[in-house]
């Protein structure tokens, strides 16, 4: 029964609950989209939302978002300065916990937007880090 499976109270009642979900993209503030890029829908959130929130409410729980650092054969970063207009935010930045790429782990929970940006740049593909640092500088240190 999906209503039981995705019940926040049931998920949170499991100590040390770990939710692992994928994403299409993460912006430098820590917002996560698993549904769209701009106005183009790609997927639905499925059980991602209740499992993220349930794991965060679980005693000792963690929420992990995984994604490759690039798309389009390495031509585009999946960690972006900000989402294009029309992008659906699946997980708000205040609820982002861990973000994992092939370049490491970014711990976002309870960090400032500047700290989140630094963490995310550290796990972005090296080819895009300079561009992301510049964008972060312009956005966060005007």
Coordinates of C-alpha atoms in Angstrom, one line a residue, residues 12-137:
X12 CA 10.6 8.4 10.5
X13 CA 9.9 5.7 13.0
X14 CA 12.9 3.7 11.6
X15 CA 16.0 4.8 13.4
X16 CA 19.0 5.6 11.2
X17 CA 16.8 5.7 8.1
X18 CA 18.9 6.4 5.0
X19 CA 17.1 7.7 1.9
X20 CA 19.1 7.6 -1.4
X21 CA 17.6 9.4 -4.3
X22 CA 18.8 10.6 -7.7
X23 CA 18.5 14.1 -9.1
X24 CA 18.7 15.8 -12.5
X25 CA 20.4 18.9 -11.1
X26 CA 21.4 20.8 -7.9
X27 CA 21.8 24.6 -7.8
X28 CA 24.5 26.3 -5.7
X29 CA 22.0 27.1 -2.9
X30 CA 21.3 23.4 -2.5
X31 CA 17.9 23.2 -4.2
X32 CA 17.4 19.8 -5.9
X33 CA 15.3 19.0 -8.9
X34 CA 14.4 15.5 -9.9
X35 CA 11.5 16.5 -12.1
X36 CA 12.4 19.1 -14.7
X37 CA 15.0 21.3 -16.4
X38 CA 13.3 24.6 -17.1
X39 CA 9.8 24.0 -18.1
X40 CA 10.5 20.6 -19.6
X41 CA 9.2 17.9 -17.3
X42 CA 11.4 14.8 -17.3
X43 CA 10.1 12.7 -14.4
X44 CA 7.9 12.7 -11.3
X45 CA 9.2 12.8 -7.7
X46 CA 7.7 9.4 -6.9
X47 CA 8.5 8.6 -3.3
X48 CA 11.4 11.0 -3.1
X49 CA 9.7 13.7 -1.1
X50 CA 8.3 11.5 1.7
X51 CA 11.6 9.5 2.0
X52 CA 13.7 12.7 2.2
X53 CA 11.6 14.2 4.9
X54 CA 11.0 10.9 6.7
X55 CA 14.8 10.2 6.8
X56 CA 15.5 13.7 8.1
X57 CA 12.9 13.1 10.9
X58 CA 14.3 9.7 11.7
X59 CA 16.6 9.5 14.8
X60 CA 20.1 9.4 13.2
X61 CA 18.6 9.5 9.7
X62 CA 20.3 10.8 6.6
X63 CA 19.1 11.9 3.1
X64 CA 21.5 11.3 0.3
X65 CA 21.1 12.7 -3.2
X66 CA 23.2 11.2 -5.9
X67 CA 23.9 12.4 -9.4
X68 CA 26.7 12.3 -12.1
X69 CA 28.5 15.6 -12.2
X70 CA 27.8 16.2 -15.8
X71 CA 25.2 15.7 -18.5
X72 CA 25.3 15.7 -22.3
X73 CA 28.5 13.7 -22.6
X74 CA 30.4 16.0 -20.2
X75 CA 29.3 19.2 -21.9
X76 CA 27.1 20.5 -19.1
X77 CA 27.4 20.5 -15.4
X78 CA 24.6 19.1 -13.3
X79 CA 25.6 21.4 -10.5
X80 CA 24.5 24.8 -11.7
X81 CA 24.6 28.4 -10.3
X82 CA 20.8 28.6 -10.5
X83 CA 18.0 26.7 -12.1
X84 CA 16.5 27.9 -15.4
X85 CA 13.1 29.6 -15.0
X86 CA 10.3 27.1 -14.8
X87 CA 12.4 24.4 -13.1
X88 CA 10.4 22.4 -10.5
X89 CA 12.2 22.4 -7.1
X90 CA 11.7 18.9 -5.7
X91 CA 13.6 19.3 -2.5
X92 CA 14.1 22.8 -1.1
X93 CA 17.6 23.9 -0.1
X94 CA 16.8 23.8 3.7
X95 CA 16.1 20.1 3.4
X96 CA 19.2 19.1 1.4
X97 CA 21.4 16.8 3.4
X98 CA 24.2 15.1 1.4
X99 CA 24.9 15.4 -2.3
X100 CA 27.2 12.8 -3.9
X101 CA 28.9 12.8 -7.3
X102 CA 31.8 10.8 -8.6
X103 CA 34.0 13.6 -7.2
X104 CA 33.0 13.3 -3.5
X105 CA 30.4 14.1 -0.9
X106 CA 28.9 17.6 -0.1
X107 CA 27.4 17.9 3.3
X108 CA 24.8 20.7 3.1
X109 CA 22.7 20.2 6.2
X110 CA 22.5 23.4 8.5
X111 CA 25.1 25.3 6.4
X112 CA 24.8 28.8 5.0
X113 CA 24.2 29.4 1.3
X114 CA 27.8 30.4 0.9
X115 CA 29.0 27.2 2.6
X116 CA 26.6 25.1 0.5
X117 CA 28.0 26.7 -2.7
X118 CA 31.6 25.8 -1.6
X119 CA 30.6 22.2 -0.8
X120 CA 28.8 21.8 -4.1
X121 CA 31.6 23.3 -6.1
X122 CA 34.0 20.8 -4.5
X123 CA 32.0 17.9 -5.9
X124 CA 31.3 19.4 -9.3
X125 CA 33.3 18.2 -12.3
X126 CA 36.7 19.9 -12.3
X127 CA 36.1 21.4 -15.8
X128 CA 33.2 23.5 -14.4
X129 CA 34.5 24.5 -11.0
X130 CA 36.1 27.8 -12.1
X131 CA 32.8 28.8 -13.8
X132 CA 30.8 27.9 -10.7
X133 CA 33.2 29.8 -8.4
X134 CA 32.8 32.9 -10.6
X135 CA 29.0 32.5 -10.6
X136 CA 29.0 32.0 -6.8
X137 CA 31.1 35.1 -6.4

